[in-house]
PDB file of C-alpha atoms in Angstrom:
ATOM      1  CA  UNK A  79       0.000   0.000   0.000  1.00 47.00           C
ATOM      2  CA  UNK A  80       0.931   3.455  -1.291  1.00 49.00           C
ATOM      3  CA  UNK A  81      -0.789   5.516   2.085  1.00 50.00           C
ATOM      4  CA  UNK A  82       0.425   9.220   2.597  1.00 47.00           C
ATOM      5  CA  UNK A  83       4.328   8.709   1.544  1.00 48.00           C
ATOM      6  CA  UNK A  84       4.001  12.321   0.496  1.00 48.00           C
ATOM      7  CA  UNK A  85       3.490  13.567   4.401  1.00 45.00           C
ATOM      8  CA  UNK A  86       5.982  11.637   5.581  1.00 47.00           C
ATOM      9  CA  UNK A  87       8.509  14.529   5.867  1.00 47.00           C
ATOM     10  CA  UNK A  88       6.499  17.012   7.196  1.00 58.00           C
ATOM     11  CA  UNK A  89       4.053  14.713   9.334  1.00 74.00           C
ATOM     12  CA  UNK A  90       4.003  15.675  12.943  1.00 87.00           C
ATOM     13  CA  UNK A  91       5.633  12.563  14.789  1.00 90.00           C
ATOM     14  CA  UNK A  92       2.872  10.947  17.682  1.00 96.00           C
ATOM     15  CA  UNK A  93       4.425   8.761  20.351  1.00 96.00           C
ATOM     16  CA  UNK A  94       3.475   5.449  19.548  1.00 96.00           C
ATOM     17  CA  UNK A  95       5.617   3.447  21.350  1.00 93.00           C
ATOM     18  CA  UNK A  96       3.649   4.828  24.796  1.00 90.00           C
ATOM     19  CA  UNK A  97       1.329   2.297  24.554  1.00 87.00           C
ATOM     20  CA  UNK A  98       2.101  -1.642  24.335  1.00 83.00           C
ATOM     21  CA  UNK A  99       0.043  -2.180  21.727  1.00 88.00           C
ATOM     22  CA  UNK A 100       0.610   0.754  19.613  1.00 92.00           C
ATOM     23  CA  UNK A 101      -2.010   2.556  19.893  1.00 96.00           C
ATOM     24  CA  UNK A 102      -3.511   5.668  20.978  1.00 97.00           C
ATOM     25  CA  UNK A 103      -6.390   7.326  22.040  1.00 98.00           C
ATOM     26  CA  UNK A 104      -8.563   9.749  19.880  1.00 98.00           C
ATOM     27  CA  UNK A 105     -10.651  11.751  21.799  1.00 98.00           C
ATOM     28  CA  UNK A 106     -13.284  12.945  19.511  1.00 98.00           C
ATOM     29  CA  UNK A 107     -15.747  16.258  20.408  1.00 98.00           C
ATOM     30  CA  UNK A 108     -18.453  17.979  18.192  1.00 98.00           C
ATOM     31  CA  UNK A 109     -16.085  20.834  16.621  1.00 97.00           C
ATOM     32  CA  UNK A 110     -19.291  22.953  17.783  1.00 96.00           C
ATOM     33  CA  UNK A 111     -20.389  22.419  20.941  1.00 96.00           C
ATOM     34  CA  UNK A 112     -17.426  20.420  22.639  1.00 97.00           C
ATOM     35  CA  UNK A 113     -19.425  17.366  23.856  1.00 97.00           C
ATOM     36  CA  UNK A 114     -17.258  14.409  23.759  1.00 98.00           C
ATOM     37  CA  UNK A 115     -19.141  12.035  21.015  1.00 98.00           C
ATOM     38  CA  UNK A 116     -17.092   8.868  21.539  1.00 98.00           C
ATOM     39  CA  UNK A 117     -13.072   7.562  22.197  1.00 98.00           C
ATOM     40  CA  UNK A 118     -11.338   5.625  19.701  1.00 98.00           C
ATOM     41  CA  UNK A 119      -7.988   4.645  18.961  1.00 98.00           C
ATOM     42  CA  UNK A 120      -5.275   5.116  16.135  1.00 98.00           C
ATOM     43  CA  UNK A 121      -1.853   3.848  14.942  1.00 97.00           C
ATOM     44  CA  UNK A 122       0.040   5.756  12.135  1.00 96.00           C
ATOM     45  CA  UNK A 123      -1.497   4.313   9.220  1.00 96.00           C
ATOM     46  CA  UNK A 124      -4.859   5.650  10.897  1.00 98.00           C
ATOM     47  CA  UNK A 125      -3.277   9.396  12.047  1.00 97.00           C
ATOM     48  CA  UNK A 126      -2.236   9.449   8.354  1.00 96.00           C
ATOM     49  CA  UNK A 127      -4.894   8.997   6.793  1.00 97.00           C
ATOM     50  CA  UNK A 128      -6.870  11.394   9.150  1.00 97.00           C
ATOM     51  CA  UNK A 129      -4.405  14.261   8.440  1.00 96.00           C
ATOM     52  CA  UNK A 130      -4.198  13.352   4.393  1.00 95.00           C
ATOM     53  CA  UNK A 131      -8.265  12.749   3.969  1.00 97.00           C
ATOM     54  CA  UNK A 132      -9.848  15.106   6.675  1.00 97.00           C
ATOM     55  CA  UNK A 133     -12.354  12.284   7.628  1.00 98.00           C
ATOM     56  CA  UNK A 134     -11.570  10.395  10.806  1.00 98.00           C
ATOM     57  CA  UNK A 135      -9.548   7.478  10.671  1.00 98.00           C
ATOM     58  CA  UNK A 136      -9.112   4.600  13.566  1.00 98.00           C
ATOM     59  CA  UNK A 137      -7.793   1.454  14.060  1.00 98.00           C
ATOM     60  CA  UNK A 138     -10.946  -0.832  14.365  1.00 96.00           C
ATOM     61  CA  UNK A 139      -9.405  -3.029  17.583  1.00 93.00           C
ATOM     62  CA  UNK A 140     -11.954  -5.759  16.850  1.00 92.00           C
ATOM     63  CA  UNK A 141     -11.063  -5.988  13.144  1.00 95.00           C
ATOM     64  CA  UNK A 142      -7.888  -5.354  13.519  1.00 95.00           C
ATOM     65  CA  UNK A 143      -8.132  -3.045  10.422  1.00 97.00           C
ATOM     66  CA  UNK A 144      -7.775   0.312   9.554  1.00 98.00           C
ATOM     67  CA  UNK A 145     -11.589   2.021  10.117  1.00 97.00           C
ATOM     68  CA  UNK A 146     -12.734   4.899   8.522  1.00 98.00           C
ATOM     69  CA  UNK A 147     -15.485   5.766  10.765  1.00 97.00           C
ATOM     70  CA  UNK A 148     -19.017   5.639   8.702  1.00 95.00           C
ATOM     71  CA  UNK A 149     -17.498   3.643   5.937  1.00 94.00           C
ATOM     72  CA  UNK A 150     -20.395   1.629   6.833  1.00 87.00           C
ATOM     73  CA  UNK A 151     -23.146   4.072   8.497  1.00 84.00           C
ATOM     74  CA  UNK A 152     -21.926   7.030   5.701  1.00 92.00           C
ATOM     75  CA  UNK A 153     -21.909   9.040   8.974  1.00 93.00           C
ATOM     76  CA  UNK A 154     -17.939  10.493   8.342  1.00 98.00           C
ATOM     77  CA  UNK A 155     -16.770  12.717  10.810  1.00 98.00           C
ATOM     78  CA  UNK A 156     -15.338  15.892   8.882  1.00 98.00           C
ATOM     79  CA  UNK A 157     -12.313  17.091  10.719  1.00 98.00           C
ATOM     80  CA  UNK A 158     -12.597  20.546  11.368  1.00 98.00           C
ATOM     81  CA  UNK A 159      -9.279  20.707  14.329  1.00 98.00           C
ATOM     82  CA  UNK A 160      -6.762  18.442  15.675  1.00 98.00           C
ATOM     83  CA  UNK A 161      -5.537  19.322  18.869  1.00 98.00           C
ATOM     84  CA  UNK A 162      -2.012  17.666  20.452  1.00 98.00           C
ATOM     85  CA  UNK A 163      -1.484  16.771  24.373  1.00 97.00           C
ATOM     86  CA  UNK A 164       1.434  17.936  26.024  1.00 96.00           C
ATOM     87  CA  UNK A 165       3.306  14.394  25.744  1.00 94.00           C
ATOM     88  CA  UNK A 166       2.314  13.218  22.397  1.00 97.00           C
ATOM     89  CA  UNK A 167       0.084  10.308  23.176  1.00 97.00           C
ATOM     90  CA  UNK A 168      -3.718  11.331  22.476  1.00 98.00           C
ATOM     91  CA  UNK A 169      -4.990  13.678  20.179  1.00 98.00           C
ATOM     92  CA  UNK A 170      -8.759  15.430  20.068  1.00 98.00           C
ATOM     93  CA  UNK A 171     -10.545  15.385  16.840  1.00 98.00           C
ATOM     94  CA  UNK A 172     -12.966  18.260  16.608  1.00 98.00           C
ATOM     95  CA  UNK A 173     -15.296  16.874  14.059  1.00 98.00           C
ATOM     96  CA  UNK A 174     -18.587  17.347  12.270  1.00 98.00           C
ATOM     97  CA  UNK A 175     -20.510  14.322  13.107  1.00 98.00           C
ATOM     98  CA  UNK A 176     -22.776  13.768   9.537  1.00 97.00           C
ATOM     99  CA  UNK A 177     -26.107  12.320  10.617  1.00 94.00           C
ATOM    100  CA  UNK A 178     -25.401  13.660  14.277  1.00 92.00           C
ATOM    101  CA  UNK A 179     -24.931   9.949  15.473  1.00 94.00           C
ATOM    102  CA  UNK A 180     -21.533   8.904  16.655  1.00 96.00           C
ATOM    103  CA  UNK A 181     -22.434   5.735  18.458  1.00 95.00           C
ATOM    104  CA  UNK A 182     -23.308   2.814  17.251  1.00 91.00           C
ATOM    105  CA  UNK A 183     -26.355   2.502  19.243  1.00 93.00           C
ATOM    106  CA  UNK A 184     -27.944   5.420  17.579  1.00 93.00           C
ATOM    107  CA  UNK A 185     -27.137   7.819  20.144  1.00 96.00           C
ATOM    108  CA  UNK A 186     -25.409  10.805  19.397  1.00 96.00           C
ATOM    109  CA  UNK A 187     -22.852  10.280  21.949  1.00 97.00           C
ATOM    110  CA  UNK A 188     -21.216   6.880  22.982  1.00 98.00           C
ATOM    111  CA  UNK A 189     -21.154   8.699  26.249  1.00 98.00           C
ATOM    112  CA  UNK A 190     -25.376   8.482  27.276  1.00 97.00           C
ATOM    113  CA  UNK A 191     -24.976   6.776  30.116  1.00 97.00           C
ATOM    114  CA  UNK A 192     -24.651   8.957  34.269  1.00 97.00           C
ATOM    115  CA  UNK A 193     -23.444   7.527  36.833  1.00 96.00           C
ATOM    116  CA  UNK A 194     -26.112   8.125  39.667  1.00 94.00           C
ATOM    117  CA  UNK A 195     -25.985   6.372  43.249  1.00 88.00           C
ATOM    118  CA  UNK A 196     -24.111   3.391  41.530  1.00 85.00           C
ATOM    119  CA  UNK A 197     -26.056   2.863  38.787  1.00 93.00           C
ATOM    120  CA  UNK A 198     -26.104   4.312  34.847  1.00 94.00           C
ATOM    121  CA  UNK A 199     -29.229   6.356  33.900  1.00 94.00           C
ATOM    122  CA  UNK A 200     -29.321   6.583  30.285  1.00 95.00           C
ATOM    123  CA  UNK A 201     -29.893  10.256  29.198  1.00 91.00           C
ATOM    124  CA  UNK A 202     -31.568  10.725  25.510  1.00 87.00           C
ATOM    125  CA  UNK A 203     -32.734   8.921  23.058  1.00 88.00           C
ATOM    126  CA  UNK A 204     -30.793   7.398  20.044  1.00 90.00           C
ATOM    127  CA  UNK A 205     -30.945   9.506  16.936  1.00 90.00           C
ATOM    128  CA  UNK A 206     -31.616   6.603  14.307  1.00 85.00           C
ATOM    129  CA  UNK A 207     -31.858   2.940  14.432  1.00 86.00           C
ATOM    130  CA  UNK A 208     -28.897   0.630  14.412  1.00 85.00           C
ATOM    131  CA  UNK A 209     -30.954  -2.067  12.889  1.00 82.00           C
ATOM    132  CA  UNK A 210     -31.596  -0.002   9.498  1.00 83.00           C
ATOM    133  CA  UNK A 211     -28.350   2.003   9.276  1.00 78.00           C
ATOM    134  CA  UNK A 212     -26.020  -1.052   9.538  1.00 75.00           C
ATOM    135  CA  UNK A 213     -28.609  -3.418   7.898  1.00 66.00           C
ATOM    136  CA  UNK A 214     -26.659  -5.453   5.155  1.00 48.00           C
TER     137      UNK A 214
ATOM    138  CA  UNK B 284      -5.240  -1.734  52.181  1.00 47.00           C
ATOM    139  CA  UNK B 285      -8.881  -1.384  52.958  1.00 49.00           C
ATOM    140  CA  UNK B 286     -10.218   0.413  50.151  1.00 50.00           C
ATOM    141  CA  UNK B 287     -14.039   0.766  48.704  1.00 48.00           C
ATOM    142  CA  UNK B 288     -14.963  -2.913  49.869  1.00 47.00           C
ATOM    143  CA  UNK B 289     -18.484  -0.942  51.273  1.00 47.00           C
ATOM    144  CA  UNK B 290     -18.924   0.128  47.685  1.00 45.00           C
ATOM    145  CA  UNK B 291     -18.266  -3.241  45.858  1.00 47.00           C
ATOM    146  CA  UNK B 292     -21.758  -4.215  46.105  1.00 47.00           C
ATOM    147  CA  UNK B 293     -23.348  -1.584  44.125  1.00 58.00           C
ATOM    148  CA  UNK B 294     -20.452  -0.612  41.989  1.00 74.00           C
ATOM    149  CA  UNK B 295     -20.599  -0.394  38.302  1.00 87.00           C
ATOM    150  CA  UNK B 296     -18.634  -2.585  36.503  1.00 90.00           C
ATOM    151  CA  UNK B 297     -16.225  -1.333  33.670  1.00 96.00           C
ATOM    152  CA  UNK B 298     -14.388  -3.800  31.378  1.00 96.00           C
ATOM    153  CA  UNK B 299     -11.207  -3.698  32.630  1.00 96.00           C
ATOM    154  CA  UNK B 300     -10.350  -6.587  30.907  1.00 93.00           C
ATOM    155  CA  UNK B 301     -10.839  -4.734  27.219  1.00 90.00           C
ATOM    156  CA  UNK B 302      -7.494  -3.462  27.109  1.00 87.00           C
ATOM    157  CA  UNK B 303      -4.116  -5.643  27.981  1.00 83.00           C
ATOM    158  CA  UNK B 304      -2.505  -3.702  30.513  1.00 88.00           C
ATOM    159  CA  UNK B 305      -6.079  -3.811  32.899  1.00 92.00           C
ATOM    160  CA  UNK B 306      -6.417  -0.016  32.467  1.00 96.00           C
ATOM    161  CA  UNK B 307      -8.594   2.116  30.546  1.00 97.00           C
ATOM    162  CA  UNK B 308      -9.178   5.992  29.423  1.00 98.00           C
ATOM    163  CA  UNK B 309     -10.719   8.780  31.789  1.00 98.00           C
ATOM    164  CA  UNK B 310     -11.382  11.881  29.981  1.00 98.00           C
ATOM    165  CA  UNK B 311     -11.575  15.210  31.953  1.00 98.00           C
ATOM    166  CA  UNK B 312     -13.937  17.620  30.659  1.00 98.00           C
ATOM    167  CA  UNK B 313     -14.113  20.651  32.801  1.00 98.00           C
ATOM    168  CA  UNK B 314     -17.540  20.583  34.255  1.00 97.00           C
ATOM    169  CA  UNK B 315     -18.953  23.835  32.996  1.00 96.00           C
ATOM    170  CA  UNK B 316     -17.335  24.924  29.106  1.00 96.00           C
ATOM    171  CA  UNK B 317     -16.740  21.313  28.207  1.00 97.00           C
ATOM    172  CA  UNK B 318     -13.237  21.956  27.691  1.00 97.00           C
ATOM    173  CA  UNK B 319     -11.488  18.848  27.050  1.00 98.00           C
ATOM    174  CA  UNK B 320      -8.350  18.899  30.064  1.00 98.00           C
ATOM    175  CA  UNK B 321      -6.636  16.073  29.892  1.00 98.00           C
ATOM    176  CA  UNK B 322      -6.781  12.244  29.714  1.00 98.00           C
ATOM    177  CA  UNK B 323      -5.533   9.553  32.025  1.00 98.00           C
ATOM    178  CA  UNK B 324      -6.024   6.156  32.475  1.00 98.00           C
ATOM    179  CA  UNK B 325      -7.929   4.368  35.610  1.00 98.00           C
ATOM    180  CA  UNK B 326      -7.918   0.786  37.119  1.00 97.00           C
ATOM    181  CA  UNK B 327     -10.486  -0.649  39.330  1.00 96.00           C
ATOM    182  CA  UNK B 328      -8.405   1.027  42.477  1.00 96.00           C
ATOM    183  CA  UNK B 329      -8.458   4.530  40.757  1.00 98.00           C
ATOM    184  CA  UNK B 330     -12.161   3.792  39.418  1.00 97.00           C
ATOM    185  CA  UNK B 331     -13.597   3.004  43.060  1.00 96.00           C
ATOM    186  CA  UNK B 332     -11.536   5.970  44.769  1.00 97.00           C
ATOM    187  CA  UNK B 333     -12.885   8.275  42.482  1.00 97.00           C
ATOM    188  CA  UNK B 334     -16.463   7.137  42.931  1.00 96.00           C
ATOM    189  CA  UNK B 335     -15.917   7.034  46.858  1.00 95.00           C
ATOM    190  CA  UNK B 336     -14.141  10.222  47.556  1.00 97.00           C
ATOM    191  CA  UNK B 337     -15.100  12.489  44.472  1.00 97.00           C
ATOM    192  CA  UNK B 338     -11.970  13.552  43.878  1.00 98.00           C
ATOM    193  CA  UNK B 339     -10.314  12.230  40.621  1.00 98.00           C
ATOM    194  CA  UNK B 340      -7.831   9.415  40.994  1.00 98.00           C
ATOM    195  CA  UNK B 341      -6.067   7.550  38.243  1.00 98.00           C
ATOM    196  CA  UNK B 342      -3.657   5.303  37.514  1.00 98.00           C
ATOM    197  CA  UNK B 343       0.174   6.435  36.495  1.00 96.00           C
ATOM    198  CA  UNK B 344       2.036   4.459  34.428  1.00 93.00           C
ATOM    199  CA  UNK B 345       5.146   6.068  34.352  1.00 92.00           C
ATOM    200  CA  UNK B 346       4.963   5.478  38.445  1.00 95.00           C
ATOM    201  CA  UNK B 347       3.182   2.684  38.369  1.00 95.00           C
ATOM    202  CA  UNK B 348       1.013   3.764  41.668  1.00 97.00           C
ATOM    203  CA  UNK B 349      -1.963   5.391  42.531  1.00 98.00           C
ATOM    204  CA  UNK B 350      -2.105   8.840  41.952  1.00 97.00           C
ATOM    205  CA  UNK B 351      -4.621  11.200  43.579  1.00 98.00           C
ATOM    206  CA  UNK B 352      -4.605  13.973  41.030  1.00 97.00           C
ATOM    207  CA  UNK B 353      -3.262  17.466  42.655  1.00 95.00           C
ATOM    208  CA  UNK B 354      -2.019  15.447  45.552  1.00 94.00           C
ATOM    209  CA  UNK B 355       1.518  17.279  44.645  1.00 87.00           C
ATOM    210  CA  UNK B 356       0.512  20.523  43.386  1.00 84.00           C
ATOM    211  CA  UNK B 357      -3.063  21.219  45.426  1.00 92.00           C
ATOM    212  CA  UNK B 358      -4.733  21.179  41.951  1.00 93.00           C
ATOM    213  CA  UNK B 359      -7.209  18.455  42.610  1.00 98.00           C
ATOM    214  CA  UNK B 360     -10.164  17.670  40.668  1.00 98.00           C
ATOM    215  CA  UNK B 361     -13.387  17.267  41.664  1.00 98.00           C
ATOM    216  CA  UNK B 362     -15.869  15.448  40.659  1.00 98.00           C
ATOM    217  CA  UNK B 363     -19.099  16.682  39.201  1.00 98.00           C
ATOM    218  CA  UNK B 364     -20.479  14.367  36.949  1.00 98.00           C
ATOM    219  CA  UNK B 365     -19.024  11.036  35.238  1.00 98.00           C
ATOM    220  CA  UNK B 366     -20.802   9.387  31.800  1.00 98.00           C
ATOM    221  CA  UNK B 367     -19.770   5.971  31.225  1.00 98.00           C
ATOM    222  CA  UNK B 368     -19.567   4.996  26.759  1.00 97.00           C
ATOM    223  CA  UNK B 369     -21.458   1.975  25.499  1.00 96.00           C
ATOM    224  CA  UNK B 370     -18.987  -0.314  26.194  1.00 95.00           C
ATOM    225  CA  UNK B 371     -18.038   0.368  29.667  1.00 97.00           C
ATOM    226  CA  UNK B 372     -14.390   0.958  28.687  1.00 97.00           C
ATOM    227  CA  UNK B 373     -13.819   4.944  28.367  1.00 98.00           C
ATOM    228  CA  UNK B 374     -15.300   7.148  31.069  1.00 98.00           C
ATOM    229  CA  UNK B 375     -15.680  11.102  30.805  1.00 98.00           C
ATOM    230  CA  UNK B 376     -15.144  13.426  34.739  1.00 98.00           C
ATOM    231  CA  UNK B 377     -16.441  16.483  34.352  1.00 98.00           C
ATOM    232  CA  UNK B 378     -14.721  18.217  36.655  1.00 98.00           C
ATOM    233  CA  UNK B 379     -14.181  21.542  38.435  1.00 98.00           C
ATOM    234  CA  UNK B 380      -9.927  21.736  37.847  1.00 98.00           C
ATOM    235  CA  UNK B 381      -8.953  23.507  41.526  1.00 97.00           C
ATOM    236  CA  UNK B 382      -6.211  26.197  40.271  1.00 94.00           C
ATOM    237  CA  UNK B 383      -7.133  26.372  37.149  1.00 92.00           C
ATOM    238  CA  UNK B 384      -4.536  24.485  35.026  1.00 94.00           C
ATOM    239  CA  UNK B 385      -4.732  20.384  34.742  1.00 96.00           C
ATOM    240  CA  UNK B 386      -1.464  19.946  32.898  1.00 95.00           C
ATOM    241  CA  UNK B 387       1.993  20.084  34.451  1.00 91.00           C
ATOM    242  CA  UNK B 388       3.385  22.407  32.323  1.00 93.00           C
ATOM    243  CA  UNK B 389       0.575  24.676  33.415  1.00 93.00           C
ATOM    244  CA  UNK B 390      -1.520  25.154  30.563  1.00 96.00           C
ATOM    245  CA  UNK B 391      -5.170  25.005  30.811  1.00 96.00           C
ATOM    246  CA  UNK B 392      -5.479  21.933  29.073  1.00 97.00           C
ATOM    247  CA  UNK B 393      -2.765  19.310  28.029  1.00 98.00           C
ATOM    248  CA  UNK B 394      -4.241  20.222  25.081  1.00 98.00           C
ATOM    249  CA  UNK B 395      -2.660  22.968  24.336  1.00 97.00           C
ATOM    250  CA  UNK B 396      -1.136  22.444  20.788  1.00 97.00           C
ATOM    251  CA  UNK B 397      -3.069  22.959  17.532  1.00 97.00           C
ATOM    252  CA  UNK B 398      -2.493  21.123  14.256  1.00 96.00           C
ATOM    253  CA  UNK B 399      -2.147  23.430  11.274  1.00 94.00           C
ATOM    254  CA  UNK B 400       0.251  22.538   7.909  1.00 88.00           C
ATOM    255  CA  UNK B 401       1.797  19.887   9.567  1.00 85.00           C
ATOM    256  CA  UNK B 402       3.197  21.630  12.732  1.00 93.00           C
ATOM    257  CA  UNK B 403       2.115  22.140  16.038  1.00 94.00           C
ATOM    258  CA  UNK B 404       1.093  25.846  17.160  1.00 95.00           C
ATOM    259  CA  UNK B 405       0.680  26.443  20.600  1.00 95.00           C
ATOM    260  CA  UNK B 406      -2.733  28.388  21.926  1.00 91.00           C
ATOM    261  CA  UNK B 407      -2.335  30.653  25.085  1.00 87.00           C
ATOM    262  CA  UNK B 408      -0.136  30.594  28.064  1.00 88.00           C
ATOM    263  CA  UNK B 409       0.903  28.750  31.104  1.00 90.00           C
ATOM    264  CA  UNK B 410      -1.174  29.844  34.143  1.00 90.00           C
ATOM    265  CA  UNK B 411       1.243  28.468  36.720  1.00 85.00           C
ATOM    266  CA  UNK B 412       5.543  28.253  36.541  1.00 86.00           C
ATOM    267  CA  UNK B 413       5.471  24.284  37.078  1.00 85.00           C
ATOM    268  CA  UNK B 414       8.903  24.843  38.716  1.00 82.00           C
ATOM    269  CA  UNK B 415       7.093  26.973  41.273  1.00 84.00           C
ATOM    270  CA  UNK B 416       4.254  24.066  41.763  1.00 78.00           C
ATOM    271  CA  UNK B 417       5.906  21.318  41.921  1.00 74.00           C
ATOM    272  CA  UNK B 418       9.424  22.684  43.558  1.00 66.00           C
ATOM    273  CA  UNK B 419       9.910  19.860  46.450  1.00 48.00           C
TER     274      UNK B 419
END
């Protein structure tokens, strides 16, 4: 594979040996409003392909494959910002979520569940259903 | 050590076992602009102290101990609210950051770095001298 040879000179250098496995964390907030829409995680081939395309890239840990997030859905995440911890071991994507949905569940957050006297109260209600969006 | 065995009842459960190393993100959203702070990672120690005290605790690698955030500087965190993902293995504190500054080089937000044509540019100032905070 041919994937973003062109950046490599000028591609800001993550620290991917922090992490045993080689990953790390993408923290990913609506480039509008801030809210935290889900956590995912990325190895170079997936931080390149972010920074070359504009559309979120991960590394699917189940799959073990590179994921470009609504490859499957169609709900990409446009980046709009990519902000850079102090240490070089997570980045934020500030992103516009197409279809509003970042979760698989249909909720527009992966993060819809409080924690209340020990237990998880679900706050909203999903934004489309899984069944027909991932339906084969 | 006698810690959170009143809680362990009632406790909810996060999949520690998802990643290999037992531990899993925290992301710290300051409680009232949403600002993204920092992220750290949490075991089930650093999970149930959190819950029990409300005061964020997490889990540092590089020291390989328990680690009360501020418990150096002052700068602790508390706890106002903490959402849970669909998976049960990425939390979010929102937090009220005591002094102002989560990272230890004193910026607002470990995030402090901005991606634009391929080099980092860094957004606002240090709000503490961490040679100051952390002198011993």
């Amino acid at each position: 594979m041919d994937l973003g040879i062109e950046l490599e000179r000028n591609m800001v250098s993550l620290n991917f040996s922090k992490s045993e496995s080689g990953l790390l964390p993408a923290i990913v907030q609506d480039y509008q409003t801030n809210e935290v829409l889900m956590l995912a995680y990325i190895n170079e081939l997936a931080w390149k392909e972010t920074v070359k395309t504009g559309k979120a890239h991960y590394w699917s840990r189940s799959r073990n494959k590179l994921w470009l997030k609504g490859e499957t859905s169609g709900h990409i995440q446009k980046i709009h910002e990519i902000l850079v911890d102090c240490d070089d071991d997570t980045v934020i994507y500030k992103v516009e979520q197409i279809g509003g949905a970042a979760c698989h569940t249909g909720h527009r957050s992966c993060f819809y569940r409080r924690l209340e006297n020990d237990a998880l109260v679900v706050e909203g209600a999903p934004l489309f259903d899984p069944e027909k969006v991932y339906k084969k």
